[in-house]
Amino acid sequence: MVILRKPTPRTPHHAFTDILRREVGLSRPSSFARRFSASEVTVKNMNLYGKLNGHEGCVNALEFNYTGELLVSGSDDLQVMLWNWASKTKLLEYTSGHFDNIFQTKIMPFSDDSKIVTSAGDGQVRLGLLREDGKVDTMTLGTHHGCVYKLAVEPGSPHSLYSCGEDGFIQHFDLRTSSATKIFWCSTMSFGNKPPRRKVGLNSIVIDCRNPYYLAVGGSDTYARVYDTRGSQWGAEKISEDIPVNTFCPRHLNGTNNVHITGLAYSSSSELLVSYSDELIYLFEKNVGLGSFPSAATPEDLKNLSEAQVYSGHRNAQTIKGVNFFGPNDEYVLSGSDCGHIFIWKKKGAELVRLVVGDQHVVNQLEPHPHIPILATCGIEKNVKIWAPLPTDTPPLPVNVKEITEANRQGREDRSRITLTPDVILHVLRLQRRQAAEFIERRHTMADIVSDDEDAEGYILGLSDGETSSEEDSGGNSRDCNIS
């Protein structure tokens, strides 16, 4: 007689069943490690492992070396520090040679961790050479006009990297020759009767690891542009024409100019993650973009365009924030926030699975370990924080999660309603100063008043955010932590 039994529901995969399968020999060690790192249990238990103290200014830059054993950081204090993050000890510190805030630090792969490249608010890209006697030699590789927020190292190359700057240029560096070559100049898209094309100040640059010829850049407009470096004229006097192979932008932001891009990241499957200032984060599938000329896209083209996955809840307004993936197959999306929290969403479906305080003020950068579920973060505080899956009784989402995300949403919408154009700001400023001039007319000459007006215009242009700040070359940033 055959006895029919009710099927037993399959136990969902999680960290504990994976451990059991490994112990009884039903799972290969490498497979176990990848599943464990990607498990939701692991992510929900990401908690503070330790702090790396030593910097005397805001920490803006982080990166693990190729093996993940070391971590390098850069700060407003102009110092570069090399850490053994596991033991929470500082191995090396040197003065970078920059004279403005450091925004990026990169350890060149396959260089025996002896070459560290940095960029900063002074427009310089610099190299630090670590000698065997413990001393560090520094040199300038090249310069931009304006800040250089990000660098991109060619995957697996110990000598090739790229930079992007507020001057709109993309430069290539070869450490074997100490040469710097401008390969592209990024300009605005042309729409209808809008003014002539002008530069796009660039905030972020990333390389597609599956196609290292592809560079994605983003900055003071809404378009993430992908360039093919094989189309650039290396060593030519004339810089290559600004024609990307593809552009990415959410439908509702196409043709607008009220937000800009602060961070980009490529997934291992060539998806492009884009973070916008005082907007949201969007994930674009490979090759699903607006093409080389977004201005030529018809309403029907936009309608047929696949919607990007959207990640919301955070606030990105006060600083240049990065965005990143997490997990062995990029199963999660990471972002900091103006509210001081670290946000972790599932990549597929955009469900928020972890929300934890990462800074008293603002979390700016998040750097995942290359091999294991470890995360390094930094922000306005003068330290680096290391996060690891640790047991805790604290729920993955705080009880006031709705209040936090709602406050961020409200702040974003309030800002969008009161945002003024630079022309309006300057007009109001002129009116205020004219009223002040009338009051002190007996004490100052008219020439002095005109001079004051010009100084005021320069002040506003230097401090305004968004597209205007990147359109004018700044004369240098304050080394103090500034979140406004």
PDB file of N, CA and C in Angstrom, residues 217-310:
ATOM      1  N   VAL A 217      30.437  58.427 -16.123  1.00  0.00           N
ATOM      2  CA  VAL A 217      30.681  59.633 -15.342  1.00  0.00           C
ATOM      3  C   VAL A 217      29.351  60.318 -15.057  1.00  0.00           C
ATOM      4  N   GLY A 218      29.330  61.070 -13.968  1.00  0.00           N
ATOM      5  CA  GLY A 218      28.139  61.830 -13.611  1.00  0.00           C
ATOM      6  C   GLY A 218      28.527  63.081 -12.862  1.00  0.00           C
ATOM      7  N   GLY A 219      27.686  64.105 -12.960  1.00  0.00           N
ATOM      8  CA  GLY A 219      28.022  65.369 -12.303  1.00  0.00           C
ATOM      9  C   GLY A 219      26.866  66.333 -12.244  1.00  0.00           C
ATOM     10  N   SER A 220      27.077  67.538 -12.759  1.00  0.00           N
ATOM     11  CA  SER A 220      26.170  68.644 -12.475  1.00  0.00           C
ATOM     12  C   SER A 220      24.920  68.683 -13.333  1.00  0.00           C
ATOM     13  N   ASP A 221      24.603  67.621 -14.075  1.00  0.00           N
ATOM     14  CA  ASP A 221      23.283  67.511 -14.693  1.00  0.00           C
ATOM     15  C   ASP A 221      22.715  66.132 -14.377  1.00  0.00           C
ATOM     16  N   THR A 222      21.646  65.753 -15.042  1.00  0.00           N
ATOM     17  CA  THR A 222      20.929  64.531 -14.655  1.00  0.00           C
ATOM     18  C   THR A 222      21.380  63.277 -15.400  1.00  0.00           C
ATOM     19  N   TYR A 223      22.362  63.396 -16.305  1.00  0.00           N
ATOM     20  CA  TYR A 223      22.717  62.274 -17.172  1.00  0.00           C
ATOM     21  C   TYR A 223      23.994  61.574 -16.731  1.00  0.00           C
ATOM     22  N   ALA A 224      23.890  60.262 -16.571  1.00  0.00           N
ATOM     23  CA  ALA A 224      25.072  59.426 -16.404  1.00  0.00           C
ATOM     24  C   ALA A 224      25.521  59.025 -17.805  1.00  0.00           C
ATOM     25  N   ARG A 225      26.726  59.413 -18.174  1.00  0.00           N
ATOM     26  CA  ARG A 225      27.244  59.169 -19.520  1.00  0.00           C
ATOM     27  C   ARG A 225      28.245  58.025 -19.495  1.00  0.00           C
ATOM     28  N   VAL A 226      28.171  57.162 -20.489  1.00  0.00           N
ATOM     29  CA  VAL A 226      29.116  56.060 -20.631  1.00  0.00           C
ATOM     30  C   VAL A 226      29.942  56.319 -21.879  1.00  0.00           C
ATOM     31  N   TYR A 227      31.258  56.379 -21.705  1.00  0.00           N
ATOM     32  CA  TYR A 227      32.173  56.610 -22.816  1.00  0.00           C
ATOM     33  C   TYR A 227      32.994  55.350 -23.082  1.00  0.00           C
ATOM     34  N   ASP A 228      33.342  55.143 -24.339  1.00  0.00           N
ATOM     35  CA  ASP A 228      34.236  54.067 -24.750  1.00  0.00           C
ATOM     36  C   ASP A 228      35.614  54.680 -24.965  1.00  0.00           C
ATOM     37  N   THR A 229      36.576  54.324 -24.117  1.00  0.00           N
ATOM     38  CA  THR A 229      37.888  54.940 -24.203  1.00  0.00           C
ATOM     39  C   THR A 229      38.618  54.580 -25.498  1.00  0.00           C
ATOM     40  N   ARG A 230      38.155  53.556 -26.191  1.00  0.00           N
ATOM     41  CA  ARG A 230      38.774  53.201 -27.462  1.00  0.00           C
ATOM     42  C   ARG A 230      38.485  54.254 -28.536  1.00  0.00           C
ATOM     43  N   GLY A 231      37.484  55.108 -28.268  1.00  0.00           N
ATOM     44  CA  GLY A 231      37.156  56.158 -29.228  1.00  0.00           C
ATOM     45  C   GLY A 231      37.896  57.454 -28.978  1.00  0.00           C
ATOM     46  N   SER A 232      38.717  57.494 -27.923  1.00  0.00           N
ATOM     47  CA  SER A 232      39.466  58.712 -27.627  1.00  0.00           C
ATOM     48  C   SER A 232      40.742  58.760 -28.435  1.00  0.00           C
ATOM     49  N   GLN A 233      41.206  59.992 -28.689  1.00  0.00           N
ATOM     50  CA  GLN A 233      42.425  60.189 -29.482  1.00  0.00           C
ATOM     51  C   GLN A 233      43.601  60.377 -28.531  1.00  0.00           C
ATOM     52  N   TRP A 234      44.234  59.275 -28.153  1.00  0.00           N
ATOM     53  CA  TRP A 234      45.317  59.316 -27.177  1.00  0.00           C
ATOM     54  C   TRP A 234      46.490  60.135 -27.712  1.00  0.00           C
ATOM     55  N   GLY A 235      46.911  61.104 -26.936  1.00  0.00           N
ATOM     56  CA  GLY A 235      48.063  61.906 -27.284  1.00  0.00           C
ATOM     57  C   GLY A 235      47.796  62.962 -28.336  1.00  0.00           C
ATOM     58  N   ALA A 236      46.555  63.058 -28.827  1.00  0.00           N
ATOM     59  CA  ALA A 236      46.244  64.057 -29.843  1.00  0.00           C
ATOM     60  C   ALA A 236      46.079  65.429 -29.198  1.00  0.00           C
ATOM     61  N   GLU A 237      46.348  66.475 -29.976  1.00  0.00           N
ATOM     62  CA  GLU A 237      46.208  67.830 -29.446  1.00  0.00           C
ATOM     63  C   GLU A 237      44.741  68.169 -29.206  1.00  0.00           C
ATOM     64  N   LYS A 238      43.852  67.655 -30.044  1.00  0.00           N
ATOM     65  CA  LYS A 238      42.432  67.920 -29.906  1.00  0.00           C
ATOM     66  C   LYS A 238      41.776  66.819 -29.090  1.00  0.00           C
ATOM     67  N   ILE A 239      41.048  67.207 -28.068  1.00  0.00           N
ATOM     68  CA  ILE A 239      40.373  66.229 -27.207  1.00  0.00           C
ATOM     69  C   ILE A 239      39.210  65.603 -27.964  1.00  0.00           C
ATOM     70  N   SER A 240      38.967  64.324 -27.708  1.00  0.00           N
ATOM     71  CA  SER A 240      37.942  63.587 -28.421  1.00  0.00           C
ATOM     72  C   SER A 240      36.565  64.225 -28.260  1.00  0.00           C
ATOM     73  N   GLU A 241      35.741  64.087 -29.288  1.00  0.00           N
ATOM     74  CA  GLU A 241      34.407  64.668 -29.273  1.00  0.00           C
ATOM     75  C   GLU A 241      33.563  64.026 -28.184  1.00  0.00           C
ATOM     76  N   ASP A 242      32.730  64.848 -27.574  1.00  0.00           N
ATOM     77  CA  ASP A 242      31.942  64.414 -26.420  1.00  0.00           C
ATOM     78  C   ASP A 242      30.692  63.663 -26.895  1.00  0.00           C
ATOM     79  N   ILE A 243      30.867  62.404 -27.315  1.00  0.00           N
ATOM     80  CA  ILE A 243      29.735  61.580 -27.744  1.00  0.00           C
ATOM     81  C   ILE A 243      29.772  60.280 -26.953  1.00  0.00           C
ATOM     82  N   PRO A 244      28.920  60.136 -25.945  1.00  0.00           N
ATOM     83  CA  PRO A 244      28.900  58.885 -25.170  1.00  0.00           C
ATOM     84  C   PRO A 244      28.287  57.755 -25.980  1.00  0.00           C
ATOM     85  N   VAL A 245      28.613  56.545 -25.596  1.00  0.00           N
ATOM     86  CA  VAL A 245      27.995  55.394 -26.253  1.00  0.00           C
ATOM     87  C   VAL A 245      26.605  55.134 -25.698  1.00  0.00           C
ATOM     88  N   ASN A 246      26.340  55.648 -24.502  1.00  0.00           N
ATOM     89  CA  ASN A 246      25.009  55.521 -23.922  1.00  0.00           C
ATOM     90  C   ASN A 246      24.862  56.539 -22.797  1.00  0.00           C
ATOM     91  N   THR A 247      23.630  56.900 -22.502  1.00  0.00           N
ATOM     92  CA  THR A 247      23.320  57.791 -21.380  1.00  0.00           C
ATOM     93  C   THR A 247      22.163  57.199 -20.592  1.00  0.00           C
ATOM     94  N   PHE A 248      22.164  57.474 -19.281  1.00  0.00           N
ATOM     95  CA  PHE A 248      21.124  56.939 -18.416  1.00  0.00           C
ATOM     96  C   PHE A 248      20.523  58.083 -17.596  1.00  0.00           C
ATOM     97  N   CYS A 249      19.201  58.088 -17.526  1.00  0.00           N
ATOM     98  CA  CYS A 249      18.488  59.111 -16.772  1.00  0.00           C
ATOM     99  C   CYS A 249      17.052  58.647 -16.557  1.00  0.00           C
ATOM    100  N   PRO A 250      16.491  58.803 -15.357  1.00  0.00           N
ATOM    101  CA  PRO A 250      15.078  58.462 -15.154  1.00  0.00           C
ATOM    102  C   PRO A 250      14.190  59.301 -16.081  1.00  0.00           C
ATOM    103  N   ARG A 251      13.084  58.736 -16.485  1.00  0.00           N
ATOM    104  CA  ARG A 251      12.191  59.423 -17.427  1.00  0.00           C
ATOM    105  C   ARG A 251      11.831  60.833 -16.974  1.00  0.00           C
ATOM    106  N   HIS A 252      11.439  60.952 -15.705  1.00  0.00           N
ATOM    107  CA  HIS A 252      10.918  62.232 -15.238  1.00  0.00           C
ATOM    108  C   HIS A 252      12.002  63.292 -15.079  1.00  0.00           C
ATOM    109  N   LEU A 253      13.282  62.889 -15.136  1.00  0.00           N
ATOM    110  CA  LEU A 253      14.369  63.852 -15.016  1.00  0.00           C
ATOM    111  C   LEU A 253      14.975  64.210 -16.368  1.00  0.00           C
ATOM    112  N   ASN A 254      14.524  63.558 -17.438  1.00  0.00           N
ATOM    113  CA  ASN A 254      15.073  63.840 -18.761  1.00  0.00           C
ATOM    114  C   ASN A 254      14.726  65.270 -19.183  1.00  0.00           C
ATOM    115  N   GLY A 255      15.760  66.060 -19.474  1.00  0.00           N
ATOM    116  CA  GLY A 255      15.542  67.434 -19.895  1.00  0.00           C
ATOM    117  C   GLY A 255      15.423  68.439 -18.769  1.00  0.00           C
ATOM    118  N   THR A 256      15.522  67.986 -17.508  1.00  0.00           N
ATOM    119  CA  THR A 256      15.445  68.899 -16.370  1.00  0.00           C
ATOM    120  C   THR A 256      16.855  69.259 -15.903  1.00  0.00           C
ATOM    121  N   ASN A 257      16.937  70.263 -15.028  1.00  0.00           N
ATOM    122  CA  ASN A 257      18.261  70.676 -14.532  1.00  0.00           C
ATOM    123  C   ASN A 257      18.234  71.056 -13.062  1.00  0.00           C
ATOM    124  N   ASN A 258      17.271  70.493 -12.308  1.00  0.00           N
ATOM    125  CA  ASN A 258      17.144  70.892 -10.902  1.00  0.00           C
ATOM    126  C   ASN A 258      17.853  69.946  -9.935  1.00  0.00           C
ATOM    127  N   VAL A 259      18.425  68.843 -10.418  1.00  0.00           N
ATOM    128  CA  VAL A 259      19.189  67.931  -9.562  1.00  0.00           C
ATOM    129  C   VAL A 259      20.456  67.536 -10.294  1.00  0.00           C
ATOM    130  N   HIS A 260      21.389  66.920  -9.565  1.00  0.00           N
ATOM    131  CA  HIS A 260      22.617  66.457 -10.200  1.00  0.00           C
ATOM    132  C   HIS A 260      23.059  65.146  -9.570  1.00  0.00           C
ATOM    133  N   ILE A 261      24.033  64.509 -10.192  1.00  0.00           N
ATOM    134  CA  ILE A 261      24.520  63.200  -9.762  1.00  0.00           C
ATOM    135  C   ILE A 261      25.688  63.364  -8.794  1.00  0.00           C
ATOM    136  N   THR A 262      25.658  62.605  -7.701  1.00  0.00           N
ATOM    137  CA  THR A 262      26.774  62.630  -6.747  1.00  0.00           C
ATOM    138  C   THR A 262      27.547  61.319  -6.707  1.00  0.00           C
ATOM    139  N   GLY A 263      26.923  60.205  -7.088  1.00  0.00           N
ATOM    140  CA  GLY A 263      27.602  58.917  -6.964  1.00  0.00           C
ATOM    141  C   GLY A 263      27.169  57.920  -8.019  1.00  0.00           C
ATOM    142  N   LEU A 264      28.118  57.059  -8.427  1.00  0.00           N
ATOM    143  CA  LEU A 264      27.869  56.003  -9.404  1.00  0.00           C
ATOM    144  C   LEU A 264      28.521  54.714  -8.930  1.00  0.00           C
ATOM    145  N   ALA A 265      27.966  53.585  -9.360  1.00  0.00           N
ATOM    146  CA  ALA A 265      28.597  52.286  -9.093  1.00  0.00           C
ATOM    147  C   ALA A 265      28.137  51.297 -10.149  1.00  0.00           C
ATOM    148  N   TYR A 266      29.072  50.473 -10.618  1.00  0.00           N
ATOM    149  CA  TYR A 266      28.754  49.379 -11.540  1.00  0.00           C
ATOM    150  C   TYR A 266      28.647  48.088 -10.745  1.00  0.00           C
ATOM    151  N   SER A 267      27.659  47.264 -11.098  1.00  0.00           N
ATOM    152  CA  SER A 267      27.570  45.928 -10.515  1.00  0.00           C
ATOM    153  C   SER A 267      28.415  44.973 -11.328  1.00  0.00           C
ATOM    154  N   SER A 268      28.573  43.765 -10.828  1.00  0.00           N
ATOM    155  CA  SER A 268      29.358  42.749 -11.539  1.00  0.00           C
ATOM    156  C   SER A 268      28.675  42.295 -12.817  1.00  0.00           C
ATOM    157  N   SER A 269      27.403  42.654 -12.999  1.00  0.00           N
ATOM    158  CA  SER A 269      26.683  42.310 -14.233  1.00  0.00           C
ATOM    159  C   SER A 269      26.407  43.544 -15.087  1.00  0.00           C
ATOM    160  N   SER A 270      27.202  44.612 -14.865  1.00  0.00           N
ATOM    161  CA  SER A 270      27.163  45.840 -15.671  1.00  0.00           C
ATOM    162  C   SER A 270      25.915  46.675 -15.466  1.00  0.00           C
ATOM    163  N   GLU A 271      25.172  46.461 -14.384  1.00  0.00           N
ATOM    164  CA  GLU A 271      24.092  47.391 -14.041  1.00  0.00           C
ATOM    165  C   GLU A 271      24.731  48.669 -13.489  1.00  0.00           C
ATOM    166  N   LEU A 272      24.089  49.802 -13.742  1.00  0.00           N
ATOM    167  CA  LEU A 272      24.633  51.081 -13.301  1.00  0.00           C
ATOM    168  C   LEU A 272      23.734  51.692 -12.230  1.00  0.00           C
ATOM    169  N   LEU A 273      24.332  51.966 -11.084  1.00  0.00           N
ATOM    170  CA  LEU A 273      23.623  52.552  -9.952  1.00  0.00           C
ATOM    171  C   LEU A 273      23.952  54.044  -9.908  1.00  0.00           C
ATOM    172  N   VAL A 274      22.906  54.891  -9.831  1.00  0.00           N
ATOM    173  CA  VAL A 274      23.082  56.343  -9.895  1.00  0.00           C
ATOM    174  C   VAL A 274      22.374  56.993  -8.719  1.00  0.00           C
ATOM    175  N   SER A 275      23.116  57.815  -7.959  1.00  0.00           N
ATOM    176  CA  SER A 275      22.546  58.544  -6.824  1.00  0.00           C
ATOM    177  C   SER A 275      22.468  60.027  -7.162  1.00  0.00           C
ATOM    178  N   TYR A 276      21.281  60.608  -6.947  1.00  0.00           N
ATOM    179  CA  TYR A 276      21.046  62.011  -7.275  1.00  0.00           C
ATOM    180  C   TYR A 276      20.948  62.869  -6.010  1.00  0.00           C
ATOM    181  N   SER A 277      21.404  64.101  -6.128  1.00  0.00           N
ATOM    182  CA  SER A 277      21.286  65.046  -5.023  1.00  0.00           C
ATOM    183  C   SER A 277      19.818  65.410  -4.813  1.00  0.00           C
ATOM    184  N   ASP A 278      19.386  65.309  -3.555  1.00  0.00           N
ATOM    185  CA  ASP A 278      18.008  65.600  -3.176  1.00  0.00           C
ATOM    186  C   ASP A 278      16.986  64.975  -4.120  1.00  0.00           C
ATOM    187  N   GLU A 279      17.310  63.756  -4.537  1.00  0.00           N
ATOM    188  CA  GLU A 279      16.382  62.942  -5.302  1.00  0.00           C
ATOM    189  C   GLU A 279      16.576  61.525  -4.782  1.00  0.00           C
ATOM    190  N   LEU A 280      16.468  60.539  -5.646  1.00  0.00           N
ATOM    191  CA  LEU A 280      16.540  59.153  -5.203  1.00  0.00           C
ATOM    192  C   LEU A 280      17.707  58.434  -5.872  1.00  0.00           C
ATOM    193  N   ILE A 281      17.793  57.133  -5.642  1.00  0.00           N
ATOM    194  CA  ILE A 281      18.818  56.283  -6.243  1.00  0.00           C
ATOM    195  C   ILE A 281      18.133  55.391  -7.267  1.00  0.00           C
ATOM    196  N   TYR A 282      18.775  55.227  -8.432  1.00  0.00           N
ATOM    197  CA  TYR A 282      18.178  54.465  -9.526  1.00  0.00           C
ATOM    198  C   TYR A 282      19.161  53.416 -10.029  1.00  0.00           C
ATOM    199  N   LEU A 283      18.617  52.233 -10.337  1.00  0.00           N
ATOM    200  CA  LEU A 283      19.414  51.136 -10.891  1.00  0.00           C
ATOM    201  C   LEU A 283      18.974  50.896 -12.330  1.00  0.00           C
ATOM    202  N   PHE A 284      19.932  51.063 -13.265  1.00  0.00           N
ATOM    203  CA  PHE A 284      19.645  50.891 -14.685  1.00  0.00           C
ATOM    204  C   PHE A 284      20.256  49.586 -15.174  1.00  0.00           C
ATOM    205  N   GLU A 285      19.470  48.824 -15.912  1.00  0.00           N
ATOM    206  CA  GLU A 285      19.970  47.581 -16.492  1.00  0.00           C
ATOM    207  C   GLU A 285      20.956  47.885 -17.610  1.00  0.00           C
ATOM    208  N   LYS A 286      21.808  46.915 -17.872  1.00  0.00           N
ATOM    209  CA  LYS A 286      22.821  47.067 -18.918  1.00  0.00           C
ATOM    210  C   LYS A 286      22.179  47.383 -20.268  1.00  0.00           C
ATOM    211  N   ASN A 287      22.702  48.403 -20.926  1.00  0.00           N
ATOM    212  CA  ASN A 287      22.300  48.794 -22.282  1.00  0.00           C
ATOM    213  C   ASN A 287      20.869  49.310 -22.389  1.00  0.00           C
ATOM    214  N   VAL A 288      20.186  49.495 -21.264  1.00  0.00           N
ATOM    215  CA  VAL A 288      18.827  50.049 -21.318  1.00  0.00           C
ATOM    216  C   VAL A 288      18.917  51.540 -20.978  1.00  0.00           C
ATOM    217  N   GLY A 289      19.344  52.326 -21.956  1.00  0.00           N
ATOM    218  CA  GLY A 289      19.537  53.751 -21.738  1.00  0.00           C
ATOM    219  C   GLY A 289      18.891  54.584 -22.825  1.00  0.00           C
ATOM    220  N   LEU A 290      19.273  55.861 -22.859  1.00  0.00           N
ATOM    221  CA  LEU A 290      18.696  56.799 -23.809  1.00  0.00           C
ATOM    222  C   LEU A 290      19.533  56.945 -25.072  1.00  0.00           C
ATOM    223  N   GLY A 291      20.604  56.170 -25.193  1.00  0.00           N
ATOM    224  CA  GLY A 291      21.453  56.269 -26.359  1.00  0.00           C
ATOM    225  C   GLY A 291      22.432  57.422 -26.251  1.00  0.00           C
ATOM    226  N   SER A 292      23.070  57.726 -27.353  1.00  0.00           N
ATOM    227  CA  SER A 292      24.096  58.773 -27.356  1.00  0.00           C
ATOM    228  C   SER A 292      23.511  60.176 -27.313  1.00  0.00           C
ATOM    229  N   PHE A 293      22.261  60.316 -27.770  1.00  0.00           N
ATOM    230  CA  PHE A 293      21.658  61.645 -27.872  1.00  0.00           C
ATOM    231  C   PHE A 293      20.282  61.651 -27.201  1.00  0.00           C
ATOM    232  N   PRO A 294      20.226  61.865 -25.894  1.00  0.00           N
ATOM    233  CA  PRO A 294      18.937  61.868 -25.184  1.00  0.00           C
ATOM    234  C   PRO A 294      17.961  62.908 -25.710  1.00  0.00           C
ATOM    235  N   SER A 295      18.475  64.019 -26.245  1.00  0.00           N
ATOM    236  CA  SER A 295      17.598  65.071 -26.753  1.00  0.00           C
ATOM    237  C   SER A 295      16.779  64.600 -27.951  1.00  0.00           C
ATOM    238  N   ALA A 296      17.252  63.531 -28.598  1.00  0.00           N
ATOM    239  CA  ALA A 296      16.533  63.018 -29.766  1.00  0.00           C
ATOM    240  C   ALA A 296      15.457  62.011 -29.381  1.00  0.00           C
ATOM    241  N   ALA A 297      15.373  61.646 -28.119  1.00  0.00           N
ATOM    242  CA  ALA A 297      14.383  60.656 -27.676  1.00  0.00           C
ATOM    243  C   ALA A 297      12.978  61.239 -27.762  1.00  0.00           C
ATOM    244  N   THR A 298      12.075  60.534 -28.398  1.00  0.00           N
ATOM    245  CA  THR A 298      10.686  60.974 -28.533  1.00  0.00           C
ATOM    246  C   THR A 298       9.883  60.546 -27.308  1.00  0.00           C
ATOM    247  N   PRO A 299       8.704  61.156 -27.091  1.00  0.00           N
ATOM    248  CA  PRO A 299       7.847  60.704 -25.982  1.00  0.00           C
ATOM    249  C   PRO A 299       7.538  59.215 -26.048  1.00  0.00           C
ATOM    250  N   GLU A 300       7.421  58.685 -27.267  1.00  0.00           N
ATOM    251  CA  GLU A 300       7.155  57.257 -27.417  1.00  0.00           C
ATOM    252  C   GLU A 300       8.365  56.433 -26.975  1.00  0.00           C
ATOM    253  N   ASP A 301       9.572  56.937 -27.302  1.00  0.00           N
ATOM    254  CA  ASP A 301      10.791  56.248 -26.869  1.00  0.00           C
ATOM    255  C   ASP A 301      10.864  56.185 -25.350  1.00  0.00           C
ATOM    256  N   LEU A 302      10.552  57.311 -24.707  1.00  0.00           N
ATOM    257  CA  LEU A 302      10.605  57.363 -23.240  1.00  0.00           C
ATOM    258  C   LEU A 302       9.556  56.443 -22.629  1.00  0.00           C
ATOM    259  N   LYS A 303       8.398  56.372 -23.276  1.00  0.00           N
ATOM    260  CA  LYS A 303       7.315  55.522 -22.763  1.00  0.00           C
ATOM    261  C   LYS A 303       7.712  54.051 -22.810  1.00  0.00           C
ATOM    262  N   ASN A 304       8.440  53.675 -23.853  1.00  0.00           N
ATOM    263  CA  ASN A 304       8.828  52.271 -24.025  1.00  0.00           C
ATOM    264  C   ASN A 304      10.085  51.910 -23.236  1.00  0.00           C
ATOM    265  N   LEU A 305      10.723  52.907 -22.633  1.00  0.00           N
ATOM    266  CA  LEU A 305      11.954  52.661 -21.882  1.00  0.00           C
ATOM    267  C   LEU A 305      11.643  51.950 -20.568  1.00  0.00           C
ATOM    268  N   SER A 306      12.399  50.927 -20.258  1.00  0.00           N
ATOM    269  CA  SER A 306      12.181  50.189 -19.010  1.00  0.00           C
ATOM    270  C   SER A 306      12.398  51.098 -17.810  1.00  0.00           C
ATOM    271  N   GLU A 307      11.524  50.986 -16.843  1.00  0.00           N
ATOM    272  CA  GLU A 307      11.653  51.777 -15.625  1.00  0.00           C
ATOM    273  C   GLU A 307      12.838  51.292 -14.803  1.00  0.00           C
ATOM    274  N   ALA A 308      13.585  52.224 -14.262  1.00  0.00           N
ATOM    275  CA  ALA A 308      14.698  51.865 -13.391  1.00  0.00           C
ATOM    276  C   ALA A 308      14.171  51.479 -12.012  1.00  0.00           C
ATOM    277  N   GLN A 309      14.901  50.592 -11.329  1.00  0.00           N
ATOM    278  CA  GLN A 309      14.569  50.268  -9.942  1.00  0.00           C
ATOM    279  C   GLN A 309      14.915  51.467  -9.071  1.00  0.00           C
ATOM    280  N   VAL A 310      14.011  51.832  -8.146  1.00  0.00           N
ATOM    281  CA  VAL A 310      14.185  53.040  -7.332  1.00  0.00           C
ATOM    282  C   VAL A 310      14.397  52.653  -5.872  1.00  0.00           C
TER     283      VAL A 310
END
